[in-house]
Amino acid sequence: MLTVDFSRFPLAPGDRVLDLGCGAGRHAFECYRRGARVVALDRNGEEIREVAKWFAAMKEAGEAPEGATATAMEGDALALPFPDESFDVVIISEVMEHIPDDKGVLAEMVRVLKPGGRIAVTVPRYGPEKVCWALSDAYHEVEGGHIRIYRAEELLAKMRGAGLRPYATHHAHALHSPYWWLKCAFGVDNDKALPVRAYHKLLVWDIMKKPLATRVAEQALNPLIGKSFVAYATKPHLPRLDAADAGATSEAAAR
């Protein structure tokens, strides 16, 4: 289940991609299938080991085109172990709401992104997330849980403040909002409640079969109750100095 829409976020074979806070690796796997050179990074060593196993299985099964590469590694989002301007694409999906220093994470992503590169940020949407917080303290008051709820314009303003230029937004996963509302209402750890079990079966069926009816319903409902807010941006190229400007700059520096 992808949150990033690759029709709005073009990815070319050979692009170097960082999936930051990759979790179980869903976006990293899709980028690998599309021929990218992928680095999946997360602070959770257990998840990273699983992602590495799936990368190896995908390679053995021939799921990735020739030239594609994939690496899974542990790392800290606030101190990325990469040189400046290392990646063509950065994805951070459902991560920033967990991190106290979200501006620091944005700064690190911008640092490792090449000028002209693209970044995709996804976070829980304000409205559906507020319902979850209202229904259950246990939903967010856990170690490593959600510490903030973003309004769309707040996130976009922080992205602009980091030097990015947002170019598109949308909402995703409307069918998942009612599921989490049910989970919060009946207990986030209570998977035995009948409404929760029934709705979970519906979601699994939808993910596996992708029937037209639910696809159309989700597209219609995404603007209203989409669970995730997705923002896409580019890192601008620095303005180039022409010969006259460069000479004037050098002269001024020499004074």
mmCIF file of N, CA and C in Angstrom, residues 113-219:
data_model
loop_
_atom_site.group_PDB
_atom_site.id
_atom_site.type_symbol
_atom_site.label_atom_id
_atom_site.label_comp_id
_atom_site.label_asym_id
_atom_site.label_seq_id
_atom_site.Cartn_x
_atom_site.Cartn_y
_atom_site.Cartn_z
ATOM 1 N N LEU A 113 20.004 16.105 -0.553
ATOM 2 C CA LEU A 113 19.292 16.127 -1.830
ATOM 3 C C LEU A 113 20.035 17.014 -2.826
ATOM 4 N N LYS A 114 20.164 16.528 -4.050
ATOM 5 C CA LYS A 114 20.834 17.316 -5.093
ATOM 6 C C LYS A 114 19.961 18.499 -5.508
ATOM 7 N N PRO A 115 20.552 19.608 -5.918
ATOM 8 C CA PRO A 115 19.755 20.689 -6.510
ATOM 9 C C PRO A 115 18.956 20.158 -7.701
ATOM 10 N N GLY A 116 17.683 20.511 -7.757
ATOM 11 C CA GLY A 116 16.794 19.964 -8.781
ATOM 12 C C GLY A 116 16.164 18.649 -8.377
ATOM 13 N N GLY A 117 16.587 18.100 -7.219
ATOM 14 C CA GLY A 117 16.032 16.838 -6.752
ATOM 15 C C GLY A 117 14.632 17.003 -6.195
ATOM 16 N N ARG A 118 13.986 15.855 -5.960
ATOM 17 C CA ARG A 118 12.579 15.844 -5.533
ATOM 18 C C ARG A 118 12.438 15.172 -4.168
ATOM 19 N N ILE A 119 11.484 15.660 -3.413
ATOM 20 C CA ILE A 119 11.242 15.102 -2.086
ATOM 21 C C ILE A 119 9.741 14.901 -1.898
ATOM 22 N N ALA A 120 9.376 13.793 -1.257
ATOM 23 C CA ALA A 120 7.985 13.503 -0.924
ATOM 24 C C ALA A 120 7.881 13.330 0.581
ATOM 25 N N VAL A 121 6.947 14.054 1.186
ATOM 26 C CA VAL A 121 6.720 13.993 2.631
ATOM 27 C C VAL A 121 5.265 13.595 2.859
ATOM 28 N N THR A 122 5.036 12.566 3.669
ATOM 29 C CA THR A 122 3.670 12.213 4.033
ATOM 30 C C THR A 122 3.547 12.181 5.553
ATOM 31 N N VAL A 123 2.424 12.705 6.046
ATOM 32 C CA VAL A 123 2.128 12.729 7.479
ATOM 33 C C VAL A 123 0.638 12.444 7.666
ATOM 34 N N PRO A 124 0.221 12.016 8.856
ATOM 35 C CA PRO A 124 -1.212 11.874 9.108
ATOM 36 C C PRO A 124 -1.932 13.207 8.916
ATOM 37 N N ARG A 125 -3.086 13.153 8.301
ATOM 38 C CA ARG A 125 -3.863 14.370 8.047
ATOM 39 C C ARG A 125 -4.490 14.897 9.333
ATOM 40 N N TYR A 126 -4.628 16.214 9.418
ATOM 41 C CA TYR A 126 -5.062 16.861 10.656
ATOM 42 C C TYR A 126 -6.422 16.344 11.149
ATOM 43 N N GLY A 127 -7.446 16.372 10.313
ATOM 44 C CA GLY A 127 -8.799 16.032 10.768
ATOM 45 C C GLY A 127 -8.933 14.605 11.258
ATOM 46 N N PRO A 128 -8.642 13.597 10.422
ATOM 47 C CA PRO A 128 -8.739 12.213 10.892
ATOM 48 C C PRO A 128 -7.845 11.909 12.092
ATOM 49 N N GLU A 129 -6.671 12.546 12.137
ATOM 50 C CA GLU A 129 -5.763 12.313 13.253
ATOM 51 C C GLU A 129 -6.320 12.911 14.553
ATOM 52 N N LYS A 130 -6.971 14.068 14.478
ATOM 53 C CA LYS A 130 -7.583 14.666 15.666
ATOM 54 C C LYS A 130 -8.664 13.758 16.244
ATOM 55 N N VAL A 131 -9.409 13.089 15.369
ATOM 56 C CA VAL A 131 -10.431 12.152 15.843
ATOM 57 C C VAL A 131 -9.781 11.014 16.615
ATOM 58 N N CYS A 132 -8.690 10.469 16.083
ATOM 59 C CA CYS A 132 -7.990 9.384 16.776
ATOM 60 C C CYS A 132 -7.495 9.828 18.149
ATOM 61 N N TRP A 133 -6.918 11.021 18.232
ATOM 62 C CA TRP A 133 -6.415 11.525 19.510
ATOM 63 C C TRP A 133 -7.563 11.736 20.498
ATOM 64 N N ALA A 134 -8.707 12.192 19.983
ATOM 65 C CA ALA A 134 -9.861 12.435 20.866
ATOM 66 C C ALA A 134 -10.437 11.133 21.406
ATOM 67 N N LEU A 135 -10.377 10.077 20.602
ATOM 68 C CA LEU A 135 -10.970 8.801 20.998
ATOM 69 C C LEU A 135 -10.067 7.985 21.913
ATOM 70 N N SER A 136 -8.737 8.182 21.806
ATOM 71 C CA SER A 136 -7.840 7.302 22.547
ATOM 72 C C SER A 136 -6.536 7.999 22.903
ATOM 73 N N ASP A 137 -6.217 8.036 24.207
ATOM 74 C CA ASP A 137 -4.905 8.516 24.628
ATOM 75 C C ASP A 137 -3.821 7.501 24.268
ATOM 76 N N ALA A 138 -4.173 6.217 24.326
ATOM 77 C CA ALA A 138 -3.193 5.168 24.047
ATOM 78 C C ALA A 138 -2.715 5.203 22.603
ATOM 79 N N TYR A 139 -3.505 5.790 21.713
ATOM 80 C CA TYR A 139 -3.127 5.869 20.296
ATOM 81 C C TYR A 139 -1.839 6.667 20.108
ATOM 82 N N HIS A 140 -1.668 7.715 20.913
ATOM 83 C CA HIS A 140 -0.509 8.583 20.688
ATOM 84 C C HIS A 140 0.419 8.702 21.901
ATOM 85 N N GLU A 141 -0.059 8.362 23.081
ATOM 86 C CA GLU A 141 0.773 8.500 24.277
ATOM 87 C C GLU A 141 1.561 7.216 24.534
ATOM 88 N N VAL A 142 2.392 6.864 23.568
ATOM 89 C CA VAL A 142 3.255 5.693 23.686
ATOM 90 C C VAL A 142 4.660 6.113 23.285
ATOM 91 N N GLU A 143 5.659 5.369 23.772
ATOM 92 C CA GLU A 143 7.037 5.675 23.420
ATOM 93 C C GLU A 143 7.227 5.561 21.909
ATOM 94 N N GLY A 144 7.776 6.614 21.315
ATOM 95 C CA GLY A 144 7.976 6.615 19.876
ATOM 96 C C GLY A 144 6.729 6.912 19.073
ATOM 97 N N GLY A 145 5.629 7.287 19.754
ATOM 98 C CA GLY A 145 4.367 7.543 19.066
ATOM 99 C C GLY A 145 4.303 8.940 18.466
ATOM 100 N N HIS A 146 3.103 9.295 18.007
ATOM 101 C CA HIS A 146 2.901 10.598 17.385
ATOM 102 C C HIS A 146 2.976 11.700 18.447
ATOM 103 N N ILE A 147 3.765 12.725 18.168
ATOM 104 C CA ILE A 147 3.901 13.817 19.141
ATOM 105 C C ILE A 147 3.284 15.115 18.649
ATOM 106 N N ARG A 148 2.840 15.135 17.393
ATOM 107 C CA ARG A 148 2.197 16.353 16.859
ATOM 108 C C ARG A 148 1.245 15.972 15.739
ATOM 109 N N ILE A 149 0.324 16.907 15.460
ATOM 110 C CA ILE A 149 -0.581 16.773 14.316
ATOM 111 C C ILE A 149 -0.352 17.981 13.417
ATOM 112 N N TYR A 150 -0.023 17.730 12.181
ATOM 113 C CA TYR A 150 0.263 18.824 11.252
ATOM 114 C C TYR A 150 -1.001 19.312 10.552
ATOM 115 N N ARG A 151 -1.158 20.614 10.517
ATOM 116 C CA ARG A 151 -2.042 21.210 9.521
ATOM 117 C C ARG A 151 -1.262 21.284 8.211
ATOM 118 N N ALA A 152 -1.966 21.192 7.105
ATOM 119 C CA ALA A 152 -1.299 21.149 5.804
ATOM 120 C C ALA A 152 -0.389 22.358 5.597
ATOM 121 N N GLU A 153 -0.904 23.545 5.872
ATOM 122 C CA GLU A 153 -0.120 24.750 5.610
ATOM 123 C C GLU A 153 1.088 24.844 6.545
ATOM 124 N N GLU A 154 0.972 24.287 7.749
ATOM 125 C CA GLU A 154 2.115 24.275 8.669
ATOM 126 C C GLU A 154 3.259 23.458 8.085
ATOM 127 N N LEU A 155 2.943 22.260 7.574
ATOM 128 C CA LEU A 155 3.973 21.420 6.988
ATOM 129 C C LEU A 155 4.585 22.084 5.758
ATOM 130 N N LEU A 156 3.751 22.644 4.898
ATOM 131 C CA LEU A 156 4.257 23.299 3.691
ATOM 132 C C LEU A 156 5.152 24.486 4.055
ATOM 133 N N ALA A 157 4.780 25.233 5.094
ATOM 134 C CA ALA A 157 5.592 26.369 5.521
ATOM 135 C C ALA A 157 6.959 25.900 6.025
ATOM 136 N N LYS A 158 6.987 24.797 6.758
ATOM 137 C CA LYS A 158 8.262 24.270 7.231
ATOM 138 C C LYS A 158 9.120 23.787 6.062
ATOM 139 N N MET A 159 8.483 23.193 5.063
ATOM 140 C CA MET A 159 9.231 22.752 3.886
ATOM 141 C C MET A 159 9.819 23.951 3.141
ATOM 142 N N ARG A 160 9.020 25.000 2.991
ATOM 143 C CA ARG A 160 9.536 26.218 2.339
ATOM 144 C C ARG A 160 10.674 26.827 3.165
ATOM 145 N N GLY A 161 10.516 26.821 4.483
ATOM 146 C CA GLY A 161 11.542 27.368 5.348
ATOM 147 C C GLY A 161 12.854 26.616 5.265
ATOM 148 N N ALA A 162 12.785 25.340 4.880
ATOM 149 C CA ALA A 162 13.991 24.530 4.721
ATOM 150 C C ALA A 162 14.632 24.720 3.354
ATOM 151 N N GLY A 163 13.983 25.534 2.499
ATOM 152 C CA GLY A 163 14.552 25.806 1.181
ATOM 153 C C GLY A 163 13.940 25.011 0.056
ATOM 154 N N LEU A 164 12.830 24.308 0.327
ATOM 155 C CA LEU A 164 12.165 23.517 -0.695
ATOM 156 C C LEU A 164 11.054 24.307 -1.372
ATOM 157 N N ARG A 165 10.668 23.875 -2.566
ATOM 158 C CA ARG A 165 9.561 24.479 -3.302
ATOM 159 C C ARG A 165 8.465 23.451 -3.523
ATOM 160 N N PRO A 166 7.429 23.450 -2.681
ATOM 161 C CA PRO A 166 6.331 22.501 -2.883
ATOM 162 C C PRO A 166 5.644 22.735 -4.228
ATOM 163 N N TYR A 167 5.277 21.644 -4.900
ATOM 164 C CA TYR A 167 4.615 21.785 -6.200
ATOM 165 C C TYR A 167 3.307 21.009 -6.310
ATOM 166 N N ALA A 168 3.006 20.129 -5.360
ATOM 167 C CA ALA A 168 1.743 19.384 -5.433
ATOM 168 C C ALA A 168 1.438 18.785 -4.068
ATOM 169 N N THR A 169 0.142 18.604 -3.797
ATOM 170 C CA THR A 169 -0.307 17.932 -2.572
ATOM 171 C C THR A 169 -1.536 17.094 -2.893
ATOM 172 N N HIS A 170 -1.810 16.133 -2.036
ATOM 173 C CA HIS A 170 -3.067 15.381 -2.130
ATOM 174 C C HIS A 170 -3.255 14.605 -0.833
ATOM 175 N N HIS A 171 -4.383 13.929 -0.713
ATOM 176 C CA HIS A 171 -4.678 13.092 0.442
ATOM 177 C C HIS A 171 -4.808 11.639 -0.012
ATOM 178 N N ALA A 172 -4.546 10.714 0.899
ATOM 179 C CA ALA A 172 -4.548 9.292 0.553
ATOM 180 C C ALA A 172 -5.141 8.458 1.680
ATOM 181 N N HIS A 173 -5.597 7.254 1.316
ATOM 182 C CA HIS A 173 -6.024 6.217 2.258
ATOM 183 C C HIS A 173 -7.288 6.580 3.051
ATOM 184 N N ALA A 174 -8.286 7.112 2.349
ATOM 185 C CA ALA A 174 -9.539 7.460 3.036
ATOM 186 C C ALA A 174 -10.186 6.249 3.700
ATOM 187 N N LEU A 175 -10.091 5.075 3.072
ATOM 188 C CA LEU A 175 -10.731 3.892 3.645
ATOM 189 C C LEU A 175 -10.077 3.456 4.953
ATOM 190 N N HIS A 176 -8.882 3.948 5.230
ATOM 191 C CA HIS A 176 -8.192 3.561 6.451
ATOM 192 C C HIS A 176 -8.574 4.427 7.649
ATOM 193 N N SER A 177 -9.118 5.598 7.410
ATOM 194 C CA SER A 177 -9.501 6.452 8.541
ATOM 195 C C SER A 177 -10.549 5.806 9.437
ATOM 196 N N PRO A 178 -11.662 5.276 8.887
ATOM 197 C CA PRO A 178 -12.642 4.636 9.771
ATOM 198 C C PRO A 178 -12.070 3.445 10.538
ATOM 199 N N TYR A 179 -11.132 2.733 9.920
ATOM 200 C CA TYR A 179 -10.518 1.599 10.625
ATOM 201 C C TYR A 179 -9.813 2.071 11.888
ATOM 202 N N TRP A 180 -9.042 3.158 11.789
ATOM 203 C CA TRP A 180 -8.321 3.655 12.955
ATOM 204 C C TRP A 180 -9.260 4.297 13.960
ATOM 205 N N TRP A 181 -10.346 4.873 13.497
ATOM 206 C CA TRP A 181 -11.337 5.387 14.446
ATOM 207 C C TRP A 181 -11.941 4.238 15.258
ATOM 208 N N LEU A 182 -12.228 3.114 14.591
ATOM 209 C CA LEU A 182 -12.747 1.935 15.288
ATOM 210 C C LEU A 182 -11.709 1.393 16.272
ATOM 211 N N LYS A 183 -10.454 1.327 15.819
ATOM 212 C CA LYS A 183 -9.395 0.840 16.700
ATOM 213 C C LYS A 183 -9.295 1.708 17.950
ATOM 214 N N CYS A 184 -9.364 3.007 17.769
ATOM 215 C CA CYS A 184 -9.268 3.914 18.913
ATOM 216 C C CYS A 184 -10.490 3.798 19.820
ATOM 217 N N ALA A 185 -11.651 3.614 19.226
ATOM 218 C CA ALA A 185 -12.885 3.524 20.015
ATOM 219 C C ALA A 185 -12.946 2.245 20.841
ATOM 220 N N PHE A 186 -12.469 1.123 20.270
ATOM 221 C CA PHE A 186 -12.571 -0.170 20.959
ATOM 222 C C PHE A 186 -11.288 -0.560 21.690
ATOM 223 N N GLY A 187 -10.235 0.245 21.533
ATOM 224 C CA GLY A 187 -8.950 -0.065 22.161
ATOM 225 C C GLY A 187 -7.910 -0.381 21.110
ATOM 226 N N VAL A 188 -6.830 0.394 21.084
ATOM 227 C CA VAL A 188 -5.846 0.239 20.002
ATOM 228 C C VAL A 188 -5.207 -1.140 19.993
ATOM 229 N N ASP A 189 -5.198 -1.827 21.116
ATOM 230 C CA ASP A 189 -4.622 -3.175 21.177
ATOM 231 C C ASP A 189 -5.681 -4.268 21.145
ATOM 232 N N ASN A 190 -6.925 -3.876 20.929
ATOM 233 C CA ASN A 190 -8.023 -4.843 20.916
ATOM 234 C C ASN A 190 -8.393 -5.191 19.470
ATOM 235 N N ASP A 191 -7.758 -6.225 18.951
ATOM 236 C CA ASP A 191 -8.049 -6.650 17.574
ATOM 237 C C ASP A 191 -9.196 -7.646 17.498
ATOM 238 N N LYS A 192 -9.782 -7.996 18.637
ATOM 239 C CA LYS A 192 -10.838 -9.006 18.640
ATOM 240 C C LYS A 192 -12.237 -8.410 18.533
ATOM 241 N N ALA A 193 -12.365 -7.094 18.703
ATOM 242 C CA ALA A 193 -13.685 -6.469 18.598
ATOM 243 C C ALA A 193 -14.250 -6.714 17.200
ATOM 244 N N LEU A 194 -15.501 -7.120 17.133
ATOM 245 C CA LEU A 194 -16.105 -7.507 15.853
ATOM 246 C C LEU A 194 -16.023 -6.412 14.792
ATOM 247 N N PRO A 195 -16.361 -5.159 15.100
ATOM 248 C CA PRO A 195 -16.259 -4.117 14.060
ATOM 249 C C PRO A 195 -14.832 -3.948 13.532
ATOM 250 N N VAL A 196 -13.854 -4.065 14.426
ATOM 251 C CA VAL A 196 -12.451 -3.921 14.019
ATOM 252 C C VAL A 196 -12.047 -5.075 13.107
ATOM 253 N N ARG A 197 -12.416 -6.306 13.493
ATOM 254 C CA ARG A 197 -12.064 -7.476 12.689
ATOM 255 C C ARG A 197 -12.739 -7.422 11.321
ATOM 256 N N ALA A 198 -13.999 -7.017 11.306
ATOM 257 C CA ALA A 198 -14.738 -6.969 10.043
ATOM 258 C C ALA A 198 -14.160 -5.923 9.099
ATOM 259 N N TYR A 199 -13.826 -4.768 9.646
ATOM 260 C CA TYR A 199 -13.284 -3.709 8.786
ATOM 261 C C TYR A 199 -11.881 -4.077 8.299
ATOM 262 N N HIS A 200 -11.114 -4.753 9.150
ATOM 263 C CA HIS A 200 -9.781 -5.181 8.738
ATOM 264 C C HIS A 200 -9.869 -6.150 7.558
ATOM 265 N N LYS A 201 -10.821 -7.049 7.597
ATOM 266 C CA LYS A 201 -11.011 -7.977 6.475
ATOM 267 C C LYS A 201 -11.327 -7.220 5.192
ATOM 268 N N LEU A 202 -12.143 -6.180 5.309
ATOM 269 C CA LEU A 202 -12.460 -5.355 4.146
ATOM 270 C C LEU A 202 -11.203 -4.710 3.570
ATOM 271 N N LEU A 203 -10.339 -4.179 4.449
ATOM 272 C CA LEU A 203 -9.119 -3.521 3.978
ATOM 273 C C LEU A 203 -8.177 -4.512 3.311
ATOM 274 N N VAL A 204 -8.041 -5.702 3.894
ATOM 275 C CA VAL A 204 -7.174 -6.715 3.286
ATOM 276 C C VAL A 204 -7.697 -7.107 1.918
ATOM 277 N N TRP A 205 -9.004 -7.307 1.827
ATOM 278 C CA TRP A 205 -9.635 -7.641 0.534
ATOM 279 C C TRP A 205 -9.386 -6.531 -0.488
ATOM 280 N N ASP A 206 -9.528 -5.308 -0.051
ATOM 281 C CA ASP A 206 -9.316 -4.172 -0.951
ATOM 282 C C ASP A 206 -7.874 -4.110 -1.436
ATOM 283 N N ILE A 207 -6.915 -4.303 -0.523
ATOM 284 C CA ILE A 207 -5.499 -4.243 -0.897
ATOM 285 C C ILE A 207 -5.138 -5.373 -1.853
ATOM 286 N N MET A 208 -5.659 -6.562 -1.603
ATOM 287 C CA MET A 208 -5.302 -7.723 -2.422
ATOM 288 C C MET A 208 -5.999 -7.716 -3.776
ATOM 289 N N LYS A 209 -7.275 -7.362 -3.797
ATOM 290 C CA LYS A 209 -8.074 -7.483 -5.025
ATOM 291 C C LYS A 209 -8.184 -6.188 -5.818
ATOM 292 N N LYS A 210 -8.065 -5.053 -5.138
ATOM 293 C CA LYS A 210 -8.204 -3.738 -5.775
ATOM 294 C C LYS A 210 -9.467 -3.644 -6.636
ATOM 295 N N PRO A 211 -10.614 -3.920 -6.053
ATOM 296 C CA PRO A 211 -11.864 -3.856 -6.838
ATOM 297 C C PRO A 211 -12.194 -2.425 -7.240
ATOM 298 N N LEU A 212 -12.858 -2.283 -8.360
ATOM 299 C CA LEU A 212 -13.176 -0.957 -8.882
ATOM 300 C C LEU A 212 -14.020 -0.154 -7.887
ATOM 301 N N ALA A 213 -14.978 -0.810 -7.236
ATOM 302 C CA ALA A 213 -15.902 -0.096 -6.350
ATOM 303 C C ALA A 213 -15.158 0.610 -5.220
ATOM 304 N N THR A 214 -14.246 -0.090 -4.562
ATOM 305 C CA THR A 214 -13.532 0.540 -3.454
ATOM 306 C C THR A 214 -12.507 1.557 -3.954
ATOM 307 N N ARG A 215 -11.916 1.314 -5.130
ATOM 308 C CA ARG A 215 -10.976 2.296 -5.696
ATOM 309 C C ARG A 215 -11.686 3.617 -5.980
ATOM 310 N N VAL A 216 -12.882 3.517 -6.573
ATOM 311 C CA VAL A 216 -13.647 4.728 -6.871
ATOM 312 C C VAL A 216 -14.082 5.411 -5.575
ATOM 313 N N ALA A 217 -14.524 4.610 -4.606
ATOM 314 C CA ALA A 217 -14.961 5.172 -3.321
ATOM 315 C C ALA A 217 -13.817 5.893 -2.622
ATOM 316 N N GLU A 218 -12.636 5.299 -2.624
ATOM 317 C CA GLU A 218 -11.518 5.945 -1.944
ATOM 318 C C GLU A 218 -11.117 7.235 -2.640
ATOM 319 N N GLN A 219 -11.109 7.235 -3.979
ATOM 320 C CA GLN A 219 -10.777 8.455 -4.710
ATOM 321 C C GLN A 219 -11.746 9.580 -4.366
#
